[in-house]
Short mmCIF file of C-alpha atoms in Angstrom, two decimals:
data_model
loop_
_atom_site.label_atom_id
_atom_site.label_comp_id
_atom_site.label_asym_id
_atom_site.label_seq_id
_atom_site.Cartn_x
_atom_site.Cartn_y
_atom_site.Cartn_z
CA UNK S 1 -5.32 33.38 -17.74
CA UNK S 2 -5.84 30.14 -15.83
CA UNK S 3 -7.87 31.71 -13.00
CA UNK S 4 -10.86 29.58 -13.97
CA UNK S 5 -8.71 26.49 -13.29
CA UNK S 6 -6.73 27.53 -10.20
CA UNK S 7 -9.00 30.23 -8.76
CA UNK S 8 -8.12 33.63 -7.37
CA UNK S 9 -8.55 35.54 -4.13
CA UNK S 10 -12.05 36.57 -5.15
CA UNK S 11 -13.27 33.80 -7.46
CA UNK S 12 -13.18 30.05 -6.78
CA UNK S 13 -11.97 27.60 -9.43
CA UNK S 14 -14.50 26.15 -11.82
CA UNK S 15 -16.41 23.11 -10.53
CA UNK S 16 -14.75 23.46 -7.14
CA UNK S 17 -17.22 21.24 -5.25
CA UNK S 18 -16.78 18.43 -7.77
CA UNK S 19 -12.99 18.71 -8.00
CA UNK S 20 -12.58 18.62 -4.21
CA UNK S 21 -15.16 15.91 -3.57
CA UNK S 22 -14.39 12.57 -1.98
CA UNK S 23 -15.36 10.68 -5.11
CA UNK S 24 -13.15 12.71 -7.43
CA UNK S 25 -10.11 12.47 -5.15
CA UNK S 26 -10.59 8.71 -4.79
CA UNK S 27 -10.84 8.45 -8.60
CA UNK S 28 -7.68 10.54 -9.02
CA UNK S 29 -5.63 8.53 -6.52
CA UNK S 30 -6.96 5.24 -7.91
CA UNK S 31 -6.02 6.37 -11.42
CA UNK S 32 -2.54 7.32 -10.21
CA UNK S 33 -2.10 3.86 -8.69
CA UNK S 34 -3.52 2.24 -11.83
CA UNK S 35 -1.10 4.18 -14.03
CA UNK S 36 1.90 3.27 -11.89
CA UNK S 37 1.07 -0.44 -11.83
CA UNK S 38 0.09 -0.44 -15.51
CA UNK S 39 3.44 0.98 -16.61
CA UNK S 40 5.19 -1.45 -14.23
CA UNK S 41 3.32 -4.50 -15.49
CA UNK S 42 2.94 -3.73 -19.17
CA UNK S 43 6.39 -5.11 -19.91
CA UNK S 44 6.03 -8.26 -17.81
CA UNK S 45 4.91 -10.46 -20.74
CA UNK S 46 7.00 -8.45 -23.22
CA UNK S 47 10.47 -8.53 -21.64
CA UNK S 48 11.07 -12.30 -21.96
CA UNK S 49 10.64 -11.96 -25.73
CA UNK S 50 12.09 -8.46 -26.20
CA UNK S 51 15.31 -9.12 -24.28
CA UNK S 52 16.39 -11.79 -26.73
CA UNK S 53 15.71 -9.61 -29.80
CA UNK S 54 16.58 -6.09 -28.58
CA UNK S 55 19.33 -6.71 -26.02
CA UNK S 56 20.88 -9.92 -27.40
CA UNK S 57 20.36 -11.76 -24.11
CA UNK S 58 20.85 -15.51 -24.21
CA UNK S 59 17.47 -17.30 -23.82
CA UNK S 60 18.83 -19.36 -20.94
CA UNK S 61 19.58 -16.15 -18.99
CA UNK S 62 16.19 -14.50 -19.49
CA UNK S 63 14.72 -15.78 -16.20
CA UNK S 64 17.66 -14.34 -14.26
CA UNK S 65 17.43 -10.94 -15.92
CA UNK S 66 13.66 -10.77 -15.45
CA UNK S 67 14.12 -11.37 -11.72
CA UNK S 68 16.89 -8.76 -11.57
CA UNK S 69 14.77 -6.10 -13.31
CA UNK S 70 11.87 -6.69 -10.93
CA UNK S 71 14.22 -6.60 -7.94
CA UNK S 72 15.85 -3.36 -9.14
CA UNK S 73 12.42 -1.74 -9.24
CA UNK S 74 11.75 -2.95 -5.71
CA UNK S 75 15.10 -1.64 -4.45
CA UNK S 76 14.42 1.85 -5.84
CA UNK S 77 10.94 1.78 -4.31
CA UNK S 78 12.41 0.74 -0.97
CA UNK S 79 15.03 3.48 -0.73
CA UNK S 80 12.87 6.29 -2.16
CA UNK S 81 9.81 5.67 0.04
CA UNK S 82 11.05 7.17 3.34
CA UNK S 83 12.22 10.33 1.57
CA UNK S 84 8.87 10.61 -0.21
CA UNK S 85 7.00 10.23 3.10
CA UNK S 86 9.16 12.78 4.89
CA UNK S 87 8.78 15.29 2.06
CA UNK S 88 5.03 14.76 1.74
CA UNK S 89 4.33 15.31 5.45
CA UNK S 90 6.22 18.60 5.30
CA UNK S 91 4.89 19.78 1.96
CA UNK S 92 2.17 22.42 1.84
CA UNK S 93 0.33 20.43 -0.83
CA UNK S 94 -0.03 16.75 -1.60
CA UNK S 95 -0.57 17.58 -5.28
CA UNK S 96 2.93 18.95 -5.88
CA UNK S 97 4.81 15.73 -5.00
CA UNK S 98 2.19 13.76 -6.95
CA UNK S 99 3.01 15.76 -10.07
CA UNK S 100 6.75 15.34 -9.47
CA UNK S 101 6.23 11.60 -9.23
CA UNK S 102 4.35 11.62 -12.50
CA UNK S 103 7.26 13.46 -14.15
CA UNK S 104 9.58 10.67 -12.98
CA UNK S 105 7.16 8.08 -14.33
CA UNK S 106 7.18 9.71 -17.77
CA UNK S 107 10.98 9.75 -17.82
CA UNK S 108 11.25 6.11 -16.80
CA UNK S 109 8.71 5.06 -19.44
CA UNK S 110 10.68 6.87 -22.13
CA UNK S 111 13.89 5.11 -21.05
CA UNK S 112 12.22 1.69 -21.15
CA UNK S 113 10.73 2.50 -24.53
CA UNK S 114 13.90 3.58 -26.34
CA UNK S 115 16.49 1.65 -24.33
CA UNK S 116 18.05 -1.48 -25.76
CA UNK S 117 21.00 -2.01 -23.43
CA UNK S 118 20.79 -3.64 -20.01
CA UNK S 119 22.05 -0.46 -18.33
CA UNK S 120 19.37 1.81 -19.78
CA UNK S 121 16.61 -0.68 -19.02
CA UNK S 122 17.82 -1.05 -15.43
CA UNK S 123 18.02 2.75 -15.02
CA UNK S 124 14.46 3.02 -16.32
CA UNK S 125 13.31 0.50 -13.71
CA UNK S 126 15.09 2.50 -10.98
CA UNK S 127 13.36 5.73 -11.98
CA UNK S 128 10.08 3.84 -12.20
CA UNK S 129 10.56 2.69 -8.60
CA UNK S 130 11.16 6.27 -7.46
CA UNK S 131 7.95 7.36 -9.18
CA UNK S 132 6.01 4.55 -7.54
CA UNK S 133 7.29 5.59 -4.12
CA UNK S 134 5.84 9.07 -4.57
CA UNK S 135 2.53 7.86 -6.00
CA UNK S 136 1.84 5.33 -3.28
CA UNK S 137 3.07 7.31 -0.29
CA UNK S 138 1.49 10.64 -1.20
CA UNK S 139 -1.61 9.19 -2.82
CA UNK S 140 -2.58 7.00 0.13
CA UNK S 141 -1.86 9.80 2.60
CA UNK S 142 -4.10 12.08 0.52
CA UNK S 143 -6.87 9.49 0.75
CA UNK S 144 -6.67 9.44 4.55
CA UNK S 145 -6.70 13.25 4.56
CA UNK S 146 -9.87 13.15 2.47
CA UNK S 147 -12.01 10.34 3.89
CA UNK S 148 -10.65 10.04 7.44
CA UNK S 149 -9.53 6.86 9.14
CA UNK S 150 -13.11 5.71 9.68
CA UNK S 151 -13.68 5.36 5.93
CA UNK S 152 -10.23 4.36 4.79
CA UNK S 153 -11.06 0.67 4.46
CA UNK S 154 -13.62 1.19 1.72
CA UNK S 155 -11.41 3.78 0.00
CA UNK S 156 -8.52 1.32 0.04
CA UNK S 157 -10.89 -1.20 -1.47
CA UNK S 158 -11.16 1.00 -4.56
CA UNK S 159 -7.40 1.52 -4.61
CA UNK S 160 -6.88 -2.22 -4.33
CA UNK S 161 -9.37 -2.73 -7.15
CA UNK S 162 -7.53 -0.27 -9.40
CA UNK S 163 -4.23 -1.94 -8.56
CA UNK S 164 -5.64 -5.39 -9.31
CA UNK S 165 -7.17 -4.19 -12.57
CA UNK S 166 -3.83 -2.73 -13.57
CA UNK S 167 -2.12 -6.03 -12.74
CA UNK S 168 -4.69 -7.70 -15.00
CA UNK S 169 -4.93 -5.22 -17.86
CA UNK S 170 -1.23 -4.37 -18.13
CA UNK S 171 0.10 -7.87 -18.90
CA UNK S 172 -3.00 -8.66 -20.96
CA UNK S 173 -2.80 -5.58 -23.17
CA UNK S 174 0.98 -5.71 -23.17
CA UNK S 175 0.94 -9.23 -24.57
CA UNK S 176 -1.86 -8.58 -27.08
CA UNK S 177 -0.49 -5.29 -28.42
CA UNK S 178 3.08 -6.58 -28.56
CA UNK S 179 1.92 -9.63 -30.49
CA UNK S 180 -0.21 -7.59 -32.93
CA UNK S 181 1.54 -4.22 -33.26
CA UNK S 182 5.04 -4.50 -31.84
CA UNK S 183 7.17 -3.09 -29.05
CA UNK S 184 6.61 0.66 -29.48
CA UNK S 185 2.82 0.31 -29.62
CA UNK S 186 2.94 -1.13 -26.11
CA UNK S 187 4.51 2.05 -24.77
CA UNK S 188 2.14 4.27 -26.74
CA UNK S 189 -0.62 3.00 -24.44
CA UNK S 190 1.49 3.87 -21.40
CA UNK S 191 2.09 7.45 -22.58
CA UNK S 192 -1.62 7.91 -23.29
CA UNK S 193 -2.50 6.84 -19.76
CA UNK S 194 0.15 9.16 -18.31
CA UNK S 195 -1.45 12.11 -20.13
CA UNK S 196 -4.84 11.24 -18.59
CA UNK S 197 -3.18 11.00 -15.18
CA UNK S 198 -1.62 14.45 -15.62
CA UNK S 199 -5.01 15.97 -16.40
CA UNK S 200 -6.67 14.44 -13.33
CA UNK S 201 -3.87 15.51 -10.99
CA UNK S 202 -3.98 19.08 -12.30
CA UNK S 203 -7.77 19.26 -11.95
CA UNK S 204 -7.92 17.81 -8.44
CA UNK S 205 -8.20 20.24 -5.51
CA UNK S 206 -7.34 19.09 -1.98
CA UNK S 207 -9.84 19.55 0.83
CA UNK S 208 -7.70 22.01 2.75
CA UNK S 209 -7.19 24.10 -0.39
CA UNK S 210 -10.93 24.11 -1.10
CA UNK S 211 -11.62 25.59 2.35
CA UNK S 212 -10.38 28.94 1.05
CA UNK S 213 -13.49 29.27 -1.09
CA UNK S 214 -16.09 26.87 0.29
CA UNK S 215 -17.73 27.15 3.72
CA UNK S 216 -16.57 24.38 6.00
CA UNK S 217 -19.99 22.77 5.94
CA UNK S 218 -19.77 22.26 2.17
CA UNK S 219 -16.43 20.52 2.35
CA UNK S 220 -16.33 16.91 3.39
CA UNK S 221 -16.06 16.78 7.15
CA UNK S 222 -13.74 13.79 7.41
CA UNK S 223 -11.00 15.75 9.26
CA UNK S 224 -13.60 16.90 11.77
CA UNK S 225 -14.95 13.40 12.09
CA UNK S 226 -11.44 12.05 12.57
CA UNK S 227 -10.73 14.56 15.34
CA UNK S 228 -14.04 13.78 16.99
CA UNK S 229 -13.30 10.08 16.76
CA UNK S 230 -9.89 10.62 18.33
CA UNK S 231 -11.32 12.43 21.35
CA UNK S 232 -14.56 10.50 21.84
CA UNK S 233 -13.16 7.01 21.43
CA UNK S 234 -10.44 7.81 23.94
CA UNK S 235 -7.78 5.20 24.07
CA UNK S 236 -9.77 2.30 22.67
CA UNK S 237 -7.30 1.79 19.84
CA UNK S 238 -4.39 3.05 21.90
CA UNK S 239 -5.06 0.43 24.54
CA UNK S 240 -4.73 -2.23 21.88
CA UNK S 241 -1.49 -0.63 20.79
CA UNK S 242 0.38 0.19 23.97
CA UNK S 243 -1.14 -2.15 26.49
CA UNK S 244 -3.66 -0.08 28.47
CA UNK S 245 -5.87 -2.64 30.14
CA UNK S 246 -9.05 -0.59 30.57
CA UNK S 247 -10.98 1.91 28.51
CA UNK S 248 -11.29 5.46 29.86
CA UNK S 249 -13.71 8.26 29.14
CA UNK S 250 -12.19 11.36 27.47
CA UNK S 251 -12.14 13.30 30.76
CA UNK S 252 -10.33 10.48 32.52
CA UNK S 253 -7.80 10.28 29.70
CA UNK S 254 -7.15 14.02 29.90
CA UNK S 255 -6.72 13.80 33.69
CA UNK S 256 -4.27 10.91 33.41
CA UNK S 257 -2.25 12.84 30.81
CA UNK S 258 -2.19 15.89 33.08
CA UNK S 259 -1.07 13.78 36.05
CA UNK S 260 1.80 12.33 34.04
CA UNK S 261 2.88 15.80 32.92
CA UNK S 262 2.74 17.08 36.53
CA UNK S 263 4.93 14.22 37.71
CA UNK S 264 7.43 14.90 34.94
CA UNK S 265 7.50 18.62 35.79
CA UNK S 266 8.07 17.90 39.48
CA UNK S 267 10.84 15.51 38.61
CA UNK S 268 12.52 18.12 36.44
CA UNK S 269 12.04 20.95 38.95
CA UNK S 270 14.38 19.49 41.56
CA UNK S 271 17.55 21.53 42.14
CA UNK S 272 20.19 20.81 39.57
CA UNK S 273 17.81 18.84 37.32
CA UNK S 274 17.27 20.72 34.05
CA UNK S 275 17.08 17.77 31.69
CA UNK S 276 13.43 18.27 30.75
CA UNK S 277 11.73 21.66 30.32
CA UNK S 278 8.66 22.59 32.36
CA UNK S 279 6.39 22.46 29.31
CA UNK S 280 6.57 18.74 28.55
CA UNK S 281 4.18 18.71 25.52
CA UNK S 282 6.21 21.50 23.91
CA UNK S 283 9.39 19.52 24.46
CA UNK S 284 7.80 16.46 22.92
CA UNK S 285 6.71 18.45 19.88
CA UNK S 286 10.25 19.77 19.46
CA UNK S 287 11.60 16.25 19.75
CA UNK S 288 9.08 15.06 17.14
CA UNK S 289 10.29 17.80 14.81
CA UNK S 290 13.85 16.54 15.16
CA UNK S 291 13.10 12.86 14.61
CA UNK S 292 11.03 11.47 11.72
CA UNK S 293 7.65 10.04 12.68
CA UNK S 294 8.73 6.64 11.40
CA UNK S 295 11.01 6.31 14.43
CA UNK S 296 7.99 6.34 16.72
CA UNK S 297 5.83 4.26 14.42
CA UNK S 298 8.46 1.52 14.32
CA UNK S 299 8.23 1.21 18.09
CA UNK S 300 4.74 -0.23 17.65
CA UNK S 301 4.48 -4.00 17.35
CA UNK S 302 1.18 -3.51 15.53
CA UNK S 303 2.87 -1.36 12.89
CA UNK S 304 5.73 -3.83 12.56
CA UNK S 305 3.27 -6.69 12.08
CA UNK S 306 1.43 -4.75 9.38
CA UNK S 307 4.71 -4.02 7.61
CA UNK S 308 5.69 -7.69 7.69
CA UNK S 309 2.32 -8.85 6.35
CA UNK S 310 2.44 -6.27 3.53
CA UNK S 311 5.94 -7.37 2.60
CA UNK S 312 4.95 -11.04 2.38
CA UNK S 313 1.86 -10.21 0.35
CA UNK S 314 3.96 -8.21 -2.09
CA UNK S 315 6.48 -11.05 -2.32
CA UNK S 316 3.74 -13.56 -3.15
CA UNK S 317 2.21 -11.38 -5.86
CA UNK S 318 5.46 -10.37 -7.53
CA UNK S 319 6.74 -13.93 -7.40
CA UNK S 320 4.21 -14.84 -10.06
CA UNK S 321 5.28 -11.85 -12.16
CA UNK S 322 8.70 -13.46 -12.40
CA UNK S 323 7.80 -17.13 -12.91
CA UNK S 324 4.30 -17.40 -14.37
CA UNK S 325 4.91 -16.03 -17.91
CA UNK S 326 7.94 -18.26 -18.38
CA UNK S 327 6.18 -21.27 -16.82
CA UNK S 328 3.26 -21.11 -19.27
CA UNK S 329 5.68 -20.49 -22.14
CA UNK S 330 7.68 -23.61 -21.31
CA UNK S 331 4.76 -25.83 -20.23
CA UNK S 332 1.97 -24.84 -22.64
CA UNK S 333 4.15 -23.23 -25.36
CA UNK S 334 2.17 -19.99 -25.11
CA UNK S 335 3.36 -16.70 -26.65
CA UNK S 336 3.24 -13.19 -25.11
CA UNK S 337 -0.55 -13.11 -25.49
CA UNK S 338 -0.98 -16.24 -23.41
CA UNK S 339 1.55 -14.98 -20.87
CA UNK S 340 -0.65 -11.90 -20.41
CA UNK S 341 -3.96 -13.77 -20.28
CA UNK S 342 -2.78 -16.10 -17.52
CA UNK S 343 -2.99 -13.24 -15.01
CA UNK S 344 -6.73 -12.89 -15.64
CA UNK S 345 -7.83 -15.50 -13.03
CA UNK S 346 -5.72 -13.85 -10.30
CA UNK S 347 -7.17 -10.41 -10.74
CA UNK S 348 -10.77 -10.91 -11.81
CA UNK S 349 -11.77 -11.65 -8.21
CA UNK S 350 -10.40 -8.25 -7.13
CA UNK S 351 -13.82 -6.73 -7.86
CA UNK S 352 -14.68 -7.88 -4.34
CA UNK S 353 -12.12 -5.38 -2.99
CA UNK S 354 -14.51 -2.50 -2.13
CA UNK S 355 -16.87 -4.96 -0.42
CA UNK S 356 -13.98 -6.34 1.65
CA UNK S 357 -12.96 -2.76 2.49
CA UNK S 358 -16.47 -1.91 3.70
CA UNK S 359 -16.51 -5.02 5.88
CA UNK S 360 -13.05 -4.14 7.23
CA UNK S 361 -14.25 -0.69 8.35
CA UNK S 362 -17.22 -2.34 10.06
CA UNK S 363 -15.76 -5.49 11.63
CA UNK S 364 -12.01 -4.81 11.78
CA UNK S 365 -9.11 -6.18 9.73
CA UNK S 366 -7.84 -9.06 11.89
CA UNK S 367 -9.86 -12.04 10.70
CA UNK S 368 -9.96 -10.99 7.04
CA UNK S 369 -6.17 -10.83 6.92
CA UNK S 370 -5.86 -14.13 8.79
CA UNK S 371 -8.30 -16.01 6.56
CA UNK S 372 -6.65 -14.59 3.44
CA UNK S 373 -3.16 -15.80 4.34
CA UNK S 374 -4.47 -19.21 5.40
CA UNK S 375 -6.46 -19.63 2.18
CA UNK S 376 -3.51 -18.73 -0.07
CA UNK S 377 -1.30 -21.51 1.32
CA UNK S 378 -3.03 -24.64 -0.09
CA UNK S 379 -3.87 -23.01 -3.42
CA UNK S 380 -0.25 -22.02 -4.02
CA UNK S 381 1.09 -25.43 -3.03
CA UNK S 382 -1.44 -27.23 -5.25
CA UNK S 383 -0.01 -25.40 -8.28
CA UNK S 384 2.67 -28.11 -8.25
CA UNK S 385 0.04 -30.42 -9.75
CA UNK S 386 0.28 -28.50 -13.03
CA UNK S 387 3.20 -30.16 -14.81
CA UNK S 388 2.25 -30.99 -18.42
CA UNK S 389 0.36 -29.64 -21.42
CA UNK S 390 -3.31 -30.62 -21.48
CA UNK S 391 -6.71 -28.92 -21.32
CA UNK S 392 -7.35 -30.25 -17.82
CA UNK S 393 -4.03 -28.87 -16.63
CA UNK S 394 -4.83 -25.44 -18.04
CA UNK S 395 -8.23 -25.42 -16.33
CA UNK S 396 -6.63 -26.52 -13.06
CA UNK S 397 -4.01 -23.76 -13.29
CA UNK S 398 -6.65 -21.07 -13.90
CA UNK S 399 -8.86 -22.33 -11.05
CA UNK S 400 -6.00 -22.39 -8.54
CA UNK S 401 -4.82 -18.94 -9.61
CA UNK S 402 -8.36 -17.57 -9.17
CA UNK S 403 -8.59 -19.00 -5.65
CA UNK S 404 -5.16 -17.58 -4.84
CA UNK S 405 -6.32 -14.20 -6.16
CA UNK S 406 -9.40 -14.35 -3.93
CA UNK S 407 -7.22 -14.99 -0.88
CA UNK S 408 -5.02 -12.05 -1.84
CA UNK S 409 -8.05 -9.77 -2.23
CA UNK S 410 -9.33 -10.73 1.22
CA UNK S 411 -5.91 -9.85 2.66
CA UNK S 412 -4.81 -6.83 0.60
CA UNK S 413 -7.51 -4.30 1.50
CA UNK S 414 -7.43 -4.92 5.28
CA UNK S 415 -3.66 -4.65 5.41
CA UNK S 416 -3.63 -1.38 3.45
CA UNK S 417 -6.25 0.05 5.83
CA UNK S 418 -4.44 -1.37 8.87
CA UNK S 419 -1.60 1.11 8.30
CA UNK S 420 -3.99 4.03 8.91
CA UNK S 421 -5.65 2.27 11.84
CA UNK S 422 -2.27 1.62 13.47
CA UNK S 423 -1.13 5.23 12.99
CA UNK S 424 -4.31 6.50 14.68
CA UNK S 425 -3.73 4.14 17.59
CA UNK S 426 -0.15 5.36 17.96
CA UNK S 427 -1.16 9.03 17.64
CA UNK S 428 -3.62 8.67 20.54
CA UNK S 429 -0.72 7.85 22.85
CA UNK S 430 1.01 11.15 22.05
CA UNK S 431 0.05 14.81 22.72
CA UNK S 432 -1.97 16.60 20.01
CA UNK S 433 0.27 17.89 17.23
CA UNK S 434 3.10 15.52 18.14
CA UNK S 435 3.41 14.33 14.52
CA UNK S 436 3.04 17.82 13.02
CA UNK S 437 0.16 19.58 11.32
CA UNK S 438 -0.07 17.00 8.52
CA UNK S 439 0.15 14.01 10.84
CA UNK S 440 2.20 10.93 10.06
CA UNK S 441 0.09 9.26 7.38
CA UNK S 442 2.54 9.87 4.53
CA UNK S 443 5.47 8.54 6.56
CA UNK S 444 3.35 5.60 7.67
CA UNK S 445 2.54 4.74 4.08
CA UNK S 446 6.21 5.15 3.26
CA UNK S 447 6.69 2.19 5.62
CA UNK S 448 3.97 0.35 3.72
CA UNK S 449 5.74 1.24 0.49
CA UNK S 450 9.08 0.07 1.85
CA UNK S 451 7.50 -3.20 2.92
CA UNK S 452 5.92 -3.61 -0.50
CA UNK S 453 9.25 -2.77 -2.14
CA UNK S 454 11.13 -5.27 0.00
CA UNK S 455 8.61 -7.89 -1.05
CA UNK S 456 9.07 -6.83 -4.67
CA UNK S 457 12.77 -7.55 -4.32
CA UNK S 458 12.49 -10.76 -2.32
CA UNK S 459 9.61 -12.33 -4.25
CA UNK S 460 11.02 -12.31 -7.81
CA UNK S 461 14.52 -13.26 -6.69
CA UNK S 462 13.30 -16.05 -4.43
CA UNK S 463 10.82 -17.55 -6.87
CA UNK S 464 12.97 -17.03 -9.97
CA UNK S 465 16.16 -18.47 -8.55
CA UNK S 466 14.45 -21.35 -6.75
CA UNK S 467 12.49 -22.27 -9.88
CA UNK S 468 15.62 -22.18 -11.99
CA UNK S 469 17.52 -24.45 -9.61
CA UNK S 470 14.86 -26.66 -7.96
CA UNK S 471 11.85 -26.49 -10.25
CA UNK S 472 8.21 -25.40 -10.19
CA UNK S 473 7.04 -27.82 -7.47
CA UNK S 474 9.61 -26.72 -4.88
CA UNK S 475 8.92 -23.07 -5.65
CA UNK S 476 5.17 -23.37 -5.02
CA UNK S 477 5.80 -25.31 -1.80
CA UNK S 478 8.08 -22.60 -0.42
CA UNK S 479 5.69 -19.78 -1.34
CA UNK S 480 2.75 -21.61 0.24
CA UNK S 481 4.63 -22.18 3.50
CA UNK S 482 5.65 -18.51 3.61
CA UNK S 483 1.98 -17.52 3.40
CA UNK S 484 1.08 -19.95 6.19
CA UNK S 485 3.80 -18.66 8.54
CA UNK S 486 2.56 -15.08 8.05
CA UNK S 487 -0.74 -16.08 9.66
CA UNK S 488 0.98 -15.91 13.07
CA UNK S 489 1.68 -12.13 13.22
CA UNK S 490 -1.54 -11.41 11.30
CA UNK S 491 -3.80 -13.05 13.86
CA UNK S 492 -1.89 -11.75 16.89
CA UNK S 493 -1.33 -8.09 16.00
CA UNK S 494 -3.62 -7.01 13.15
CA UNK S 495 -6.20 -4.67 14.69
CA UNK S 496 -4.25 -4.60 17.96
CA UNK S 497 -3.04 -7.26 20.38
CA UNK S 498 -5.50 -10.15 20.45
CA UNK S 499 -4.48 -10.97 24.02
CA UNK S 500 -5.39 -7.51 25.27
CA UNK S 501 -8.59 -7.51 23.28
CA UNK S 502 -9.69 -10.73 24.96
CA UNK S 503 -8.70 -9.33 28.35
CA UNK S 504 -10.89 -6.26 27.78
CA UNK S 505 -13.82 -8.47 26.83
CA UNK S 506 -13.43 -10.51 30.02
CA UNK S 507 -13.45 -7.31 32.07
CA UNK S 508 -16.50 -5.89 30.30
CA UNK S 509 -18.50 -9.14 30.62
CA UNK S 510 -18.21 -10.54 34.18
CA UNK S 511 -17.92 -14.34 34.51
CA UNK S 512 -21.26 -16.10 34.35
CA UNK S 513 -23.03 -13.23 32.55
CA UNK S 514 -21.78 -13.86 29.00
#
């Protein structure tokens, strides 16, 4: 009955080339990310007003409960992400976990819609965090599967754009619709977007599934390109990762690997020494099957640096989710509509995301991430100058938020792509197939998700509690200094060790010739 949609052994699905194309998969993943962030952010300007009327929360406690709800979402995202990554890397299809995540998103939206008690609302946020874990981990891994690591920067630019647009549109529409049509109309928009997301995820066909019907030449060759890049580039990225001081040609790399294996075999072949089997690569593969890939990824300082930078970036962004709507309500006496509109300056500059992603693929992520964190620091701290209700103060607030948003855009795309770059560097130091047939991208992005979730917990709690006890000026000072401190790991480890990169350049260009 549905053979035209799913295909059969003799007939391909309808519009197979389109449904398995790079563009369509990028659109589907970007829509999934947009939907997740939209449903997350649509209640940001609504909750401060709805909690007092629906849940009988004292107005003086609203800031605390807002921070708690945001932190609960982050906690669920944190704990669900590693399980989502493990499951996705062992699943036959990326689409199945994506659909399961969407089912969780629908359930969480329904709970937030009908719930009036604190318990139900908190449970809805927990389920929403679980859904987000699946969407981000599986969706970003699917992107790498589709475009390859050499094009992931630009693809992440589109994902970052969809995320930024959702951050913009969700509070904006949430505030407008709540003000004009009420609470339930807000969630009607969310359910409509979920239906669209379901349709796209059902229509999408993964590259490896499309190979059953299309000749390999008609399917995007990103996996082939990625394999070719892995063998031809040798240990260029791996040297940045694990400290190899010189670049080797592929044949030299193969010979060095063989020499190491021979030494290990000789060591294990001595009488009474049966610790390691003769077939070392096979033993390593078995060991990799026993231990999750994240164990090996976390041994990389480059991966750890990327995780830290992603966590801080998440903390900075979600901090404003917790404090900005209430700040403009108390300072400018704005309603839910104004609380939604104030996010416009932060996100409008995100349209530069794909351009930043293209530049990241071409020039590397290090200096983009560094400049972004440096730029955010003064703009956040200068927000302390906004302290009373006047037109000039409103203009100043919008200008500073726009500049902060630009710094975040310059940082976000490179750091999302850096996860894939770092995984490739780590994979080149291991035998082929060490991380399994699906690789370690899903588990790597589960680390990204965990970092983002940790930031989602830390940011709202830090900014909300500090603002409540020490005020707006102290809060912006602390957030600005946090951004500045993050420059240190960003400049040292993003794109590989800067010290080793400089050492390679000195060896390539002899003294007096550069």
